[in-house]
Backbone as a printed PyTorch tensor [residue, N CA C, xyz], in Angstrom:
tensor([[[-47.5750,  63.1080,  48.7870],
         [-48.4040,  62.7290,  48.1620],
         [-48.3580,  63.3900,  46.5430]],

        [[-48.4190,  64.6160,  47.0290],
         [-48.1590,  65.8730,  45.8280],
         [-47.0510,  65.6980,  45.0240]],

        [[-46.0610,  64.7710,  44.9220],
         [-44.7570,  64.4290,  44.4150],
         [-45.0860,  63.3740,  43.4190]],

        [[-46.0770,  62.5710,  43.6900],
         [-46.7290,  61.2530,  42.7900],
         [-47.4660,  62.3150,  41.7900]],

        [[-49.0050,  62.8760,  42.3970],
         [-49.6920,  63.5800,  41.3820],
         [-49.0710,  64.1220,  40.0510]],

        [[-47.3840,  64.9730,  40.8540],
         [-46.7170,  65.5050,  39.8770],
         [-45.7590,  65.1280,  39.1600]],

        [[-45.4350,  64.3280,  39.3730],
         [-44.5360,  62.9700,  38.0500],
         [-46.0290,  62.5910,  37.4770]],

        [[-46.8870,  62.3870,  37.7810],
         [-48.1660,  61.8780,  36.9240],
         [-48.7040,  62.9920,  36.0290]],

        [[-48.3800,  63.6000,  36.8430],
         [-48.7340,  65.1490,  35.6230],
         [-48.3240,  65.5640,  34.8880]],

        [[-46.6500,  65.2210,  35.1460],
         [-45.5940,  65.2570,  34.2460],
         [-45.8290,  63.8900,  32.7520]],

        [[-45.7110,  62.7760,  33.0310],
         [-46.4690,  62.1700,  32.3750],
         [-46.9580,  62.2450,  31.1620]],

        [[-48.2350,  62.4200,  32.1720],
         [-49.3660,  62.6750,  30.6810],
         [-49.5750,  63.8260,  30.0740]],

        [[-48.5550,  64.8470,  30.6120],
         [-48.5340,  66.3900,  30.0670],
         [-47.5190,  65.4970,  28.5450]],

        [[-46.1110,  64.6020,  29.0690],
         [-44.9560,  64.8060,  28.2090],
         [-45.9080,  63.5940,  26.9170]],

        [[-46.7580,  62.8910,  27.5840],
         [-47.7660,  61.9890,  26.2700],
         [-48.5160,  62.5590,  25.6520]],

        [[-49.4700,  63.4940,  26.0760],
         [-50.2060,  64.4770,  24.9270],
         [-49.3910,  64.9940,  23.9040]],

        [[-48.1340,  65.9990,  24.4460],
         [-47.5340,  66.6070,  23.6950],
         [-46.6560,  65.5890,  22.2920]],

        [[-46.5510,  64.5810,  22.8200],
         [-45.8010,  63.6280,  21.8960],
         [-46.8340,  63.0550,  20.6260]],

        [[-48.3440,  63.1010,  21.4860],
         [-48.8810,  62.3670,  20.8630],
         [-49.6590,  63.8170,  19.8040]],

        [[-49.1980,  65.0620,  19.9830],
         [-49.9810,  65.8250,  19.1250],
         [-48.6250,  65.8260,  17.8560]],

        [[-47.7570,  65.8530,  18.7110],
         [-46.4600,  66.3340,  18.0080],
         [-46.6470,  65.3190,  15.9110]],

        [[-46.3280,  63.5950,  17.0160],
         [-47.1320,  62.5950,  16.1350],
         [-47.1230,  63.0720,  15.2120]],

        [[-48.6970,  63.2470,  15.5530],
         [-50.1280,  63.6020,  14.7160],
         [-49.9170,  64.9730,  13.0960]],

        [[-49.2240,  65.7970,  13.6970],
         [-48.6930,  67.2410,  13.1110],
         [-48.0090,  66.6870,  12.1550]],

        [[-46.5730,  65.8340,  12.6590],
         [-45.6390,  65.8130,  11.7150],
         [-46.5030,  64.2760,  10.3100]],

        [[-47.2920,  63.4820,  11.2110],
         [-47.7230,  63.0930,  10.3270],
         [-48.6640,  63.1890,   8.7990]],

        [[-49.7450,  64.7720,   9.3580],
         [-50.0560,  65.3570,   9.0780],
         [-48.9930,  66.1700,   8.1310]],

        [[-48.0700,  66.7260,   8.3380],
         [-47.5470,  67.8420,   7.1140],
         [-47.3450,  67.0040,   6.2380]],

        [[-45.9510,  65.1190,   6.7570],
         [-45.9200,  64.5560,   6.0070],
         [-46.7730,  63.9630,   4.5470]],

        [[-48.4500,  63.9370,   5.1170],
         [-49.3840,  63.4830,   4.3610],
         [-49.5310,  64.7690,   3.0410]],

        [[-49.7370,  65.3990,   3.7150],
         [-49.6030,  66.6310,   2.8300],
         [-48.7750,  66.6560,   2.2460]],

        [[-47.2780,  67.1920,   2.1790],
         [-46.3850,  67.2140,   1.6680],
         [-45.5800,  66.2570,   0.4390]],

        [[-46.6110,  64.9560,   0.4050],
         [-45.9330,  63.6760,   0.1070],
         [-46.2430,  63.5690,  -1.6050]],

        [[-47.3800,  64.3560,  -2.1740],
         [-47.9610,  64.2450,  -3.2660],
         [-46.4590,  65.2430,  -4.3280]],

        [[-46.3710,  66.0980,  -3.2430],
         [-45.2080,  67.3400,  -3.7090],
         [-44.1280,  67.2890,  -4.1660]],

        [[-44.0070,  65.8880,  -3.1210],
         [-42.4500,  65.4620,  -3.2260],
         [-41.7510,  64.5300,  -4.1830]],

        [[-42.8520,  63.6890,  -4.0870],
         [-43.4920,  62.9380,  -5.3570],
         [-43.8100,  63.3590,  -6.7640]],

        [[-44.1420,  64.3150,  -7.0200],
         [-43.9290,  65.1220,  -8.8010],
         [-42.6770,  65.8030,  -8.5340]],

        [[-42.0570,  66.0820,  -7.5890],
         [-40.6500,  66.8610,  -7.7940],
         [-39.4920,  65.4330,  -8.1510]],

        [[-39.7520,  64.4540,  -7.6500],
         [-39.1740,  63.3860,  -7.7120],
         [-39.2120,  63.0030,  -9.4480]],

        [[-39.9540,  62.9350,  -9.5920],
         [-40.2390,  62.6210, -10.7490],
         [-39.8490,  63.2510, -12.1900]],

        [[-40.0370,  65.1310, -11.2790],
         [-39.6970,  65.5250, -12.8410],
         [-38.2000,  65.3280, -12.5640]],

        [[-37.6240,  65.1950, -11.7860],
         [-35.8680,  65.5760, -11.4700],
         [-35.6400,  64.6290, -12.8680]],

        [[-36.1690,  63.3940, -12.3290],
         [-35.7440,  61.9690, -13.1000],
         [-36.3620,  62.1740, -14.2790]],

        [[-37.4400,  62.9930, -14.6120],
         [-37.5360,  62.9540, -16.1030],
         [-36.2490,  63.8580, -16.5800]],

        [[-36.1960,  65.2490, -16.3070],
         [-34.5910,  66.1840, -16.9510],
         [-33.6010,  65.3810, -17.2270]],

        [[-33.5080,  64.1810, -15.8790],
         [-32.5010,  63.8750, -15.7530],
         [-32.2740,  62.4280, -17.1110]],

        [[-33.4810,  61.7280, -17.7460],
         [-33.4070,  61.1410, -19.0950],
         [-33.1850,  61.9570, -20.1370]],

        [[-33.7260,  62.8520, -19.9150],
         [-33.6530,  63.7850, -21.1500],
         [-32.0120,  64.5220, -20.8390]],

        [[-31.7010,  64.6570, -20.0840],
         [-30.1050,  64.9570, -20.0930],
         [-29.1220,  63.7610, -20.6170]],

        [[-29.6320,  62.6650, -19.9230],
         [-29.0000,  61.7500, -20.2220],
         [-28.9430,  60.6510, -21.6850]],

        [[-29.9240,  60.6980, -21.8820],
         [-30.2980,  59.9290, -23.2690],
         [-29.2310,  60.2640, -24.5570]],

        [[-28.9180,  61.3290, -24.9290],
         [-28.4860,  62.4550, -25.7260],
         [-29.4550,  62.4670, -27.2110]],

        [[-29.3650,  63.4320, -27.0810],
         [-30.1620,  63.9090, -29.2400],
         [-31.0350,  64.1040, -28.5500]],

        [[-31.7850,  63.0110, -30.0610],
         [-33.4150,  63.3950, -30.1330],
         [-34.1910,  62.4960, -30.0120]],

        [[-34.7270,  62.4250, -29.2390],
         [-36.2730,  61.2860, -29.3420],
         [-37.1330,  61.9350, -29.2820]],

        [[-38.1250,  60.7320, -29.7580],
         [-39.9820,  61.2720, -30.1440],
         [-40.9260,  60.7940, -29.0460]],

        [[-40.2310,  60.2090, -28.2160],
         [-41.1400,  59.2410, -27.2410],
         [-41.0580,  59.8590, -26.0580]],

        [[-42.0430,  59.0150, -25.1750],
         [-41.8190,  59.5600, -23.7960],
         [-41.1740,  58.2230, -23.0560]],

        [[-39.8180,  58.3180, -22.6110],
         [-39.4350,  56.9160, -22.0500],
         [-39.8410,  57.3020, -20.8860]],

        [[-40.7080,  57.9400, -20.4300],
         [-40.7890,  57.8660, -18.5830],
         [-41.7270,  56.7150, -18.7390]],

        [[-43.2670,  57.0600, -19.7390],
         [-44.1320,  56.1700, -19.4710],
         [-43.8860,  55.0080, -20.2820]],

        [[-42.6570,  54.4990, -21.1680],
         [-42.3630,  53.0410, -21.6530],
         [-41.6420,  52.5680, -20.8380]],

        [[-41.1420,  52.6990, -19.5800],
         [-39.8640,  52.0560, -18.4650],
         [-40.5050,  50.9560, -18.5120]],

        [[-39.8060,  50.1280, -18.2010],
         [-39.7950,  48.7080, -17.8360],
         [-38.6670,  48.2430, -16.9530]],

        [[-38.9950,  47.1200, -15.8210],
         [-38.1310,  46.7260, -15.2940],
         [-37.3840,  45.4970, -15.8760]],

        [[-35.8230,  45.7020, -14.6900],
         [-35.2880,  44.2340, -15.5310],
         [-34.2160,  43.9130, -13.7390]],

        [[-34.4030,  42.6750, -13.7350],
         [-34.1250,  42.1210, -12.5970],
         [-32.3670,  41.2360, -12.9090]],

        [[-31.4810,  42.0590, -12.1620],
         [-29.7720,  41.5460, -12.0300],
         [-29.6960,  40.0630, -11.8640]],

        [[-28.8340,  39.1940, -11.5910],
         [-28.6730,  38.0170, -11.4780],
         [-28.4140,  37.8540,  -9.7230]],

        [[-28.2490,  39.6520,  -9.5980],
         [-28.0460,  39.2190,  -7.8630],
         [-29.1340,  40.1730,  -7.3060]],

        [[-29.8640,  40.2510,  -8.2210],
         [-31.6190,  40.6460,  -7.3430],
         [-31.8850,  41.6460,  -7.6790]],

        [[-31.0890,  42.4220,  -7.6930],
         [-31.1810,  43.7870,  -8.2740],
         [-32.2770,  44.3620,  -8.9410]],

        [[-33.1590,  44.8300,  -8.6800],
         [-34.4060,  45.4160,  -9.7380],
         [-33.6610,  46.4490, -10.3020]],

        [[-34.3060,  46.9590, -11.7150],
         [-33.7040,  48.0760, -12.0850],
         [-34.4040,  48.6520, -13.0600]],

        [[-34.6960,  49.9760, -13.1450],
         [-35.5630,  50.2800, -14.5240],
         [-34.6190,  51.1370, -15.1150]],

        [[-35.3710,  50.7470, -16.4310],
         [-34.7190,  51.3270, -17.9050],
         [-35.9220,  51.9800, -18.6490]],

        [[-35.5380,  53.0120, -19.0180],
         [-36.1780,  53.8890, -20.1760],
         [-35.9850,  54.3410, -21.5200]],

        [[-35.9050,  53.3170, -22.1290],
         [-36.0270,  53.5580, -23.3990],
         [-36.4880,  54.9050, -24.2900]],

        [[-35.1550,  55.3890, -25.1960],
         [-35.6250,  56.2350, -25.4120],
         [-35.6030,  55.8760, -27.4520]],

        [[-36.4930,  56.6420, -27.9370],
         [-37.0400,  56.1500, -29.3540],
         [-36.7430,  57.3780, -30.8600]],

        [[-36.3270,  57.1530, -31.6450],
         [-36.7560,  58.3130, -32.5530],
         [-37.3790,  57.3840, -33.7170]],

        [[-38.7230,  57.8090, -34.2470],
         [-39.1350,  57.2370, -35.3560],
         [-39.3890,  55.6840, -35.0240]],

        [[-39.7160,  55.6130, -33.9110],
         [-39.8100,  53.8240, -33.7110],
         [-38.8480,  53.1090, -32.9480]],

        [[-37.4640,  53.5530, -33.4110],
         [-36.2030,  52.8920, -33.3080],
         [-35.7830,  52.9690, -31.9710]],

        [[-35.5390,  52.1430, -30.7470],
         [-34.4570,  52.4080, -29.5230],
         [-33.1920,  52.8970, -29.7420]],

        [[-33.1010,  54.4240, -29.7480],
         [-31.5070,  54.8030, -30.1950],
         [-30.5850,  55.1170, -29.0110]],

        [[-31.3010,  55.1140, -27.3990],
         [-30.7930,  54.9920, -26.2850],
         [-31.6120,  54.3350, -24.7730]],

        [[-30.9130,  54.5130, -24.0350],
         [-31.7090,  53.7690, -22.5590],
         [-31.3530,  54.6270, -21.5690]],

        [[-32.0230,  54.9860, -20.7290],
         [-31.7220,  55.4520, -19.5990],
         [-31.6500,  54.6720, -18.4820]],

        [[-31.0020,  54.2710, -18.0450],
         [-31.2170,  53.1200, -16.8380],
         [-30.5760,  53.8130, -15.6080]],

        [[-31.5480,  53.9870, -14.4980],
         [-31.5670,  54.4790, -12.8720],
         [-30.8550,  53.1120, -12.2230]],

        [[-29.7320,  53.4810, -11.6990],
         [-28.8990,  53.0880, -10.7650],
         [-28.4920,  53.0830,  -9.6810]],

        [[-27.8390,  52.5430,  -8.9700],
         [-27.5750,  52.9060,  -7.8420],
         [-26.3550,  52.2460,  -7.2160]],

        [[-25.8970,  52.6160,  -6.1250],
         [-24.8070,  51.9800,  -5.2940],
         [-24.8020,  52.3240,  -4.1450]],

        [[-24.9460,  51.1160,  -3.1920],
         [-25.1050,  51.5850,  -1.4080],
         [-23.4110,  51.6920,  -0.6720]],

        [[-22.3920,  51.4460,  -1.8730],
         [-20.6710,  51.8310,  -1.4140],
         [-20.5150,  53.2360,  -1.3770]],

        [[-21.3530,  54.0520,  -1.4970],
         [-20.6680,  56.1220,  -1.6140],
         [-19.9160,  55.9050,   0.4320]],

        [[-19.5170,  56.6580,   0.4480],
         [-18.7980,  56.7750,   1.2180],
         [-19.7840,  57.7270,   2.4590]],

        [[-21.1090,  58.4390,   1.9380],
         [-22.2260,  59.0030,   2.5540],
         [-23.0130,  57.7340,   2.2870]],

        [[-23.1200,  57.0300,   2.0150],
         [-24.2970,  55.9630,   1.6890],
         [-24.6080,  56.2700,   0.1900]],

        [[-25.4510,  55.7550,  -0.3110],
         [-26.2000,  55.3090,  -1.2890],
         [-26.3380,  56.3720,  -2.0710]],

        [[-25.7270,  56.1800,  -3.6970],
         [-25.4040,  57.1980,  -4.7560],
         [-26.7670,  56.6750,  -5.6340]],

        [[-27.4400,  57.5020,  -6.4100],
         [-28.1180,  57.1540,  -7.2980],
         [-28.3200,  57.9190,  -8.1130]],

        [[-27.7600,  57.0750,  -9.6300],
         [-28.0110,  57.6230, -10.7280],
         [-28.7370,  57.6550, -12.1470]],

        [[-29.1030,  58.1600, -12.9270],
         [-29.4480,  58.1730, -13.9570],
         [-28.6340,  57.8530, -15.1670]],

        [[-28.4710,  56.9740, -15.5800],
         [-27.1790,  56.6480, -16.6910],
         [-27.7970,  57.1880, -18.1780]],

        [[-26.9680,  57.2260, -19.5980],
         [-27.2790,  57.0620, -20.7080],
         [-26.7060,  56.3390, -21.6320]],

        [[-27.3830,  55.2040, -21.7420],
         [-25.9820,  54.4150, -22.6090],
         [-27.1190,  54.1400, -24.2220]],

        [[-26.1650,  54.5180, -25.2520],
         [-26.3920,  54.8300, -26.6070],
         [-27.0220,  53.1480, -26.8710]],

        [[-27.4630,  52.5650, -27.7370],
         [-27.7150,  51.5160, -28.6080],
         [-26.5540,  50.6760, -28.8870]],

        [[-25.5950,  51.1150, -28.9570],
         [-24.3850,  50.1900, -29.1520],
         [-23.3930,  50.2570, -28.0370]],

        [[-24.2250,  50.3440, -26.4570],
         [-23.0070,  49.5100, -25.5600],
         [-22.5440,  50.9800, -25.0270]],

        [[-22.2180,  52.1110, -25.9290],
         [-21.7790,  52.9830, -24.8530],
         [-22.1050,  54.2940, -24.4710]],

        [[-21.4980,  54.6900, -23.0680],
         [-22.1460,  55.6440, -22.2320],
         [-21.8190,  56.9620, -22.7560]],

        [[-23.1610,  57.1940, -22.8250],
         [-23.3160,  59.2990, -23.0330],
         [-23.0760,  59.7890, -22.0420]],

        [[-23.4670,  59.6210, -20.9410],
         [-23.7030,  60.5340, -19.7430],
         [-24.4390,  60.3040, -19.1180]],

        [[-24.5360,  60.9880, -17.6430],
         [-25.1020,  60.5980, -16.3650],
         [-25.0690,  61.8410, -15.8300]],

        [[-26.2840,  61.9350, -14.5710],
         [-26.8590,  62.3950, -13.5920],
         [-26.8990,  62.0520, -12.2780]],

        [[-26.6130,  62.5350, -11.4800],
         [-26.2930,  61.7160, -10.1860],
         [-28.3080,  62.3590,  -9.7960]],

        [[-29.3140,  61.7720,  -9.0130],
         [-30.2030,  61.9130,  -9.1600],
         [-30.2700,  62.3390,  -6.8550]],

        [[-29.5180,  61.2130,  -6.3690],
         [-29.8570,  61.7860,  -4.6960],
         [-28.1420,  60.9380,  -4.4900]],

        [[-27.0960,  61.7810,  -3.3740],
         [-26.4980,  61.2960,  -3.2770],
         [-26.3870,  61.7020,  -1.5290]],

        [[-25.1760,  61.5410,  -0.9460],
         [-24.9330,  62.2860,   0.5620],
         [-23.1380,  62.3900,   0.7750]],

        [[-23.1820,  62.4200,  -0.2680],
         [-21.3190,  62.4360,   0.4480],
         [-20.9360,  63.5260,   0.3310]],

        [[-19.1940,  63.7500,   0.6230],
         [-18.7190,  64.7000,   1.2100],
         [-18.7800,  66.2930,   0.5360]],

        [[-19.3750,  67.2320,   0.5890],
         [-19.1900,  68.5560,  -0.3000],
         [-17.6020,  68.9550,  -0.7310]],

        [[-17.8130,  69.5650,  -1.4690],
         [-16.2680,  69.6620,  -2.2090],
         [-15.2560,  68.4080,  -2.6280]],

        [[-15.8090,  66.9790,  -2.3290],
         [-14.7610,  65.7410,  -2.4510],
         [-15.9540,  64.9650,  -2.9390]],

        [[-16.2710,  63.8140,  -2.6270],
         [-17.0820,  62.9360,  -3.1020],
         [-18.2920,  63.4490,  -3.5750]],

        [[-18.3570,  64.9380,  -3.8250],
         [-19.6400,  65.2060,  -4.6930],
         [-18.9380,  65.9140,  -5.8430]],

        [[-18.1030,  66.0020,  -5.9880],
         [-17.3050,  66.0270,  -7.5890],
         [-17.5350,  64.8360,  -8.1600]],

        [[-18.1460,  63.8050,  -8.0660],
         [-18.6470,  62.7790,  -9.3450],
         [-19.3210,  63.1370,  -9.8900]],

        [[-20.0840,  64.8150,  -9.6110],
         [-21.0960,  64.8180, -10.4800],
         [-21.0640,  65.8030, -11.5490]],

        [[-19.1450,  66.1830, -10.8410],
         [-18.4560,  67.6530, -11.9680],
         [-17.9090,  66.4980, -13.4510]],

        [[-18.0980,  67.6880, -13.9890],
         [-17.9600,  67.3790, -15.5930],
         [-16.4850,  66.6250, -15.7450]],

        [[-16.0400,  67.1510, -15.0820],
         [-14.1950,  66.6250, -15.2370],
         [-13.7040,  64.9110, -14.4420]],

        [[-15.2450,  64.4040, -13.9120],
         [-14.9410,  63.2690, -13.8740],
         [-15.8060,  62.5460, -14.2570]],

        [[-16.9370,  63.0420, -14.7630],
         [-18.6080,  62.5540, -15.6570],
         [-17.6450,  62.4930, -16.8840]],

        [[-16.9650,  63.5820, -17.7700],
         [-16.5570,  63.0890, -18.8560],
         [-15.7860,  62.2300, -19.3060]],

        [[-15.2980,  61.9900, -18.5510],
         [-14.2740,  60.2200, -18.7580],
         [-15.0840,  58.9650, -19.2540]],

        [[-16.3220,  58.6680, -19.3310],
         [-17.4960,  58.4400, -19.3700],
         [-18.2550,  58.2560, -20.6130]],

        [[-18.0900,  59.7750, -21.1260],
         [-18.6470,  59.7320, -22.5490],
         [-18.3220,  58.8530, -23.4890]],

        [[-18.7160,  58.1620, -24.3700],
         [-17.4910,  57.3620, -25.1390],
         [-17.4020,  56.2690, -24.6970]],

        [[-17.6180,  56.2170, -23.4100],
         [-16.5140,  54.5440, -22.5450],
         [-17.3840,  53.6660, -23.1910]],

        [[-17.0100,  52.0570, -23.4800],
         [-17.3440,  50.8310, -23.5590],
         [-17.1160,  49.7570, -22.5070]],

        [[-18.1320,  49.9750, -21.2450],
         [-17.2740,  48.7720, -20.4920],
         [-17.1810,  47.5530, -21.0420]],

        [[-17.5110,  46.8470, -22.3580],
         [-17.2670,  45.8140, -22.4520],
         [-16.3210,  45.6820, -23.0090]],

        [[-15.7160,  46.9430, -23.3170],
         [-14.2020,  46.7300, -24.1560],
         [-13.1550,  47.2210, -23.5760]],

        [[-13.6380,  47.5860, -22.3770],
         [-12.6610,  48.3160, -20.8060],
         [-12.1990,  47.9590, -19.8140]],

        [[-11.6820,  48.0490, -19.2180],
         [-11.2790,  47.1350, -17.8810],
         [-12.0660,  48.7240, -17.2280]],

        [[-13.0330,  48.1980, -16.7560],
         [-14.2680,  49.1680, -15.7290],
         [-13.9200,  49.0920, -14.5700]],

        [[-12.5920,  49.6890, -14.1610],
         [-12.2700,  49.9340, -12.5310],
         [-11.6350,  51.3230, -12.6070]],

        [[-11.3050,  51.9230, -11.1750],
         [-10.5150,  52.7300, -11.3250],
         [ -9.0020,  52.0830, -11.2220]],

        [[ -7.8410,  53.8220, -11.3370],
         [ -6.4900,  53.0380, -11.8440],
         [ -6.3620,  52.7350, -11.1150]],

        [[ -6.3670,  53.3250,  -9.6540],
         [ -6.0790,  52.4880,  -8.4200],
         [ -6.2880,  50.7940,  -8.2170]],

        [[ -7.4580,  50.4580,  -9.0080],
         [ -8.1550,  48.8840,  -8.8220],
         [ -7.2510,  48.2330,  -9.8070]],

        [[ -6.4200,  48.9520, -11.0200],
         [ -6.1560,  48.1730, -12.0390],
         [ -6.7940,  48.3570, -13.2120]],

        [[ -7.7510,  49.3290, -13.3220],
         [ -8.3830,  49.6450, -14.9690],
         [ -8.1200,  50.6790, -15.0710]],

        [[ -9.0650,  51.6640, -15.9590],
         [ -9.2760,  52.5310, -16.7590],
         [ -9.3840,  54.0500, -15.9100]],

        [[-10.0600,  53.8450, -15.1160],
         [-10.5780,  55.5750, -14.5970],
         [ -9.5450,  56.0930, -13.7750]],

        [[-10.0450,  56.9810, -13.7190],
         [ -9.4650,  58.3560, -12.9540],
         [-10.1240,  58.3590, -11.4530]],

        [[-10.1390,  58.3330, -10.7490],
         [-10.6010,  58.7650,  -9.5250],
         [-10.8980,  60.2070,  -9.0810]],

        [[-11.5170,  60.4550,  -8.4920],
         [-11.4320,  62.1870,  -7.7410],
         [-10.6150,  62.1160,  -6.7990]],

        [[ -9.8040,  63.1830,  -6.9740],
         [ -8.6250,  62.9080,  -5.7700],
         [ -9.2580,  63.2430,  -4.0890]],

        [[ -8.8380,  62.7160,  -3.2300],
         [ -8.9180,  62.3960,  -2.3310],
         [-10.7910,  61.9340,  -2.1870]],

        [[-11.2510,  61.3030,  -2.9160],
         [-12.7200,  60.8490,  -2.9340],
         [-12.7140,  59.2790,  -3.7040]],

        [[-12.0090,  58.3230,  -3.1190],
         [-11.5900,  57.4780,  -3.7710],
         [-13.1940,  56.3090,  -3.7310]],

        [[-13.3250,  56.3820,  -2.3490],
         [-14.7210,  55.4670,  -2.0150],
         [-15.8720,  56.3880,  -2.5170]],

        [[-16.5720,  57.5260,  -2.9820],
         [-17.5450,  57.8070,  -3.8440],
         [-16.8090,  57.5260,  -5.5960]],

        [[-15.7140,  57.8220,  -6.0180],
         [-15.6970,  57.2280,  -7.1580],
         [-15.4980,  56.2220,  -7.3640]],

        [[-15.3050,  55.1090,  -6.6570],
         [-15.7500,  53.6680,  -6.9130],
         [-17.0740,  53.1860,  -6.8810]],

        [[-17.7500,  54.1890,  -5.8230],
         [-19.4930,  53.8130,  -5.7410],
         [-19.8620,  54.5390,  -7.3870]],

        [[-18.8700,  55.6320,  -7.9290],
         [-19.8100,  55.9520,  -9.2940],
         [-19.7850,  55.1090, -10.1410]],

        [[-18.4710,  54.2940, -10.1190],
         [-18.2480,  53.1650, -10.9800],
         [-19.1840,  51.7150, -10.7620]],

        [[-19.4590,  51.3700,  -9.6080],
         [-20.0800,  50.6410,  -9.3690],
         [-21.6880,  50.7660,  -9.8140]],

        [[-22.1330,  51.5830,  -9.7730],
         [-23.5410,  52.3550, -10.0810],
         [-23.7120,  51.9580, -11.6430]],

        [[-22.6750,  52.8680, -12.3470],
         [-22.3230,  52.9790, -14.1420],
         [-22.5350,  51.1850, -13.9630]],

        [[-21.4250,  50.3550, -13.2410],
         [-21.3540,  48.5950, -14.2160],
         [-22.6410,  48.6050, -13.6320]],

        [[-23.3980,  48.6700, -13.0670],
         [-24.6700,  48.2460, -12.7410],
         [-25.5530,  48.2880, -13.6070]],

        [[-25.5740,  49.6370, -13.9430],
         [-26.3240,  50.2000, -15.1450],
         [-25.9180,  49.5220, -16.1200]],

        [[-25.2070,  49.3510, -16.7070],
         [-24.1890,  48.7350, -18.0240],
         [-24.9190,  47.2900, -17.8960]],

        [[-25.0710,  46.2680, -17.0060],
         [-25.6290,  44.9430, -16.6470],
         [-27.0420,  45.2350, -17.0310]],

        [[-27.8170,  46.5340, -16.7690],
         [-29.3170,  46.1960, -16.3750],
         [-29.2840,  46.4320, -18.3250]],

        [[-28.4060,  47.3960, -18.9480],
         [-28.9300,  47.6120, -20.3180],
         [-28.6950,  46.1880, -21.1990]],

        [[-27.2510,  45.5670, -20.6480],
         [-27.3590,  44.1170, -21.1590],
         [-28.4920,  43.0830, -21.0720]],

        [[-28.5580,  43.2150, -19.6220],
         [-30.2880,  42.1710, -19.4520],
         [-31.2690,  42.7540, -20.7290]],

        [[-31.4040,  44.2630, -20.7840],
         [-32.6180,  44.6940, -21.7290],
         [-31.9740,  44.2470, -23.7000]],

        [[-30.7990,  44.3310, -23.3860],
         [-30.3650,  44.0180, -25.0140],
         [-30.2480,  42.8550, -24.8930]],

        [[-30.0980,  41.9670, -24.4060],
         [-30.3540,  40.6460, -24.3730],
         [-31.6370,  39.9630, -24.3110]],

        [[-32.2200,  40.7340, -24.2680],
         [-34.2610,  40.3850, -24.5980],
         [-34.3290,  39.7050, -23.7560]],

        [[-33.6060,  39.4680, -22.3700],
         [-33.7200,  38.7680, -21.5250],
         [-33.9840,  39.4430, -19.9580]],

        [[-35.3730,  40.2350, -19.6370],
         [-35.7360,  40.8510, -18.4760],
         [-35.5680,  40.5240, -17.3370]],

        [[-35.5030,  39.0110, -17.1090],
         [-35.3410,  38.5670, -15.8730],
         [-34.4850,  37.1850, -16.2200]],

        [[-33.9820,  36.7590, -15.3950],
         [-32.6340,  35.7150, -15.5890],
         [-33.6220,  34.8960, -13.8970]]])
């Protein structure tokens, strides 16, 4: 009899502890959600300013629009204007093909279709290897690059782009995200926001 009561008491105790833990975790999440959201927005704003290049006098974040690619991917674009004219566009893009999973970036494309720069917003690549896609040595080969007039693939795949040594998968994922950003730019540039 005492063994049954003891087992029952253990189960009840475990359920109470689990319920309290779940409540505490949920409460902490609710309390920190606005701060996390603000931090992500701030990171995006900094990335937009970094990638659009040059001077702009509007708020690209406030003027953001969405475009839909042929494959159904929804993308956010942030037009940067100077004296009312769009000079460049920041495109939030991503690839699920990274070695560590999803890579998310903000890509700056001038209105003539050349890439200016990109900033990694989120990635889980191997430190010291895949994370090098965010370093100047890899990023600099895209500055002034025109995906429309070049073979936009890694040299290992018959293209023009040097991969990060020992991080081919991460490099391919970065090129994939950049390629999607360029497709998003084209959807916007052609005036066709949805297909």
